[in-house]
């Protein structure tokens, strides 16, 4: 017989508050067109993007996270010292170690909260949310701060016609805490590593460090390009449209929710055409509010779902207590979907 004791947490978990931060600088498509041969009409028709936000030197991954987290903490009505864990999803924090979560936990005034980063690309928020739910239920933490944050402008090749217009910067945060009823459904998640080359970093850090120009991409002026995110657009589009609709349906089924019972759909903000195709495939009723935050925020990877959630609630397009389906998908290829009650 085992001698190990366990702790018992809350019966269930729920999202208690949400906050977002978008950098001050708004970048219209016209700025992107200075470095690629395209048009505003083409960018809008292919992606739905009209503008995006790019961070200044002062708007670091940590700084944006702290701003978004402060709003989420206030929205949840708790104190920072009550937070038992901080989980940050990001691919654009350039210090390999320590995790940026530790800096955020300290500057927010938590009481030595557990803190770590996760790297799951555009599905990162769903991964982190699932971890947070588990911590609350097993008693590891009463309240968990989940952050999705990116400075993808640092990883954008402005001469790459396929991706230069896609990415934006920002941070979204939620507080996950105890609940007497289930308000976060089962997570349907997974990976398809055989498709990992469809979204990737152009050059690994070690090759960039070695500086062998013969192996590195050059810009139009002959200078070595900084590593950037690249993707095979059509392959990713087909995968997202056909496979992620299935995953979204599985998440609805796992939560025991029908499309008619759904109030809000918050997919990863990758492309308006992908979003519209998923809505059609899932046969979502007209009353379901669909997040299309990508139009003015761009693709912010791990930050896109909490940012879209925050905007829907702030504008009144969604309300507290609504039932929402959220799904993230991206580099890996990885994915995560679940049904939640909005805070």
Tab-separated table of C-alpha atoms in Angstrom, residues 36 42 157 159-167 229-233:
chain	number	residue	atom	x	y	z
A	36	UNK	CA	6.557	43.067	-50.387
A	42	UNK	CA	-4.936	40.922	-51.553
A	157	UNK	CA	10.601	38.377	-42.347
A	159	UNK	CA	10.380	40.439	-47.319
A	160	UNK	CA	8.487	37.138	-47.157
A	161	UNK	CA	5.313	37.729	-49.184
A	162	UNK	CA	3.620	34.703	-47.583
A	163	UNK	CA	4.005	35.793	-43.949
A	164	UNK	CA	5.066	39.457	-43.724
A	165	UNK	CA	1.469	40.643	-43.246
A	166	UNK	CA	0.344	37.955	-40.793
A	167	UNK	CA	1.855	38.575	-37.418
A	229	UNK	CA	8.739	32.165	-38.783
A	230	UNK	CA	7.887	30.648	-42.137
A	231	UNK	CA	5.035	28.438	-43.245
A	232	UNK	CA	3.608	26.492	-46.161
A	233	UNK	CA	0.381	28.457	-46.402
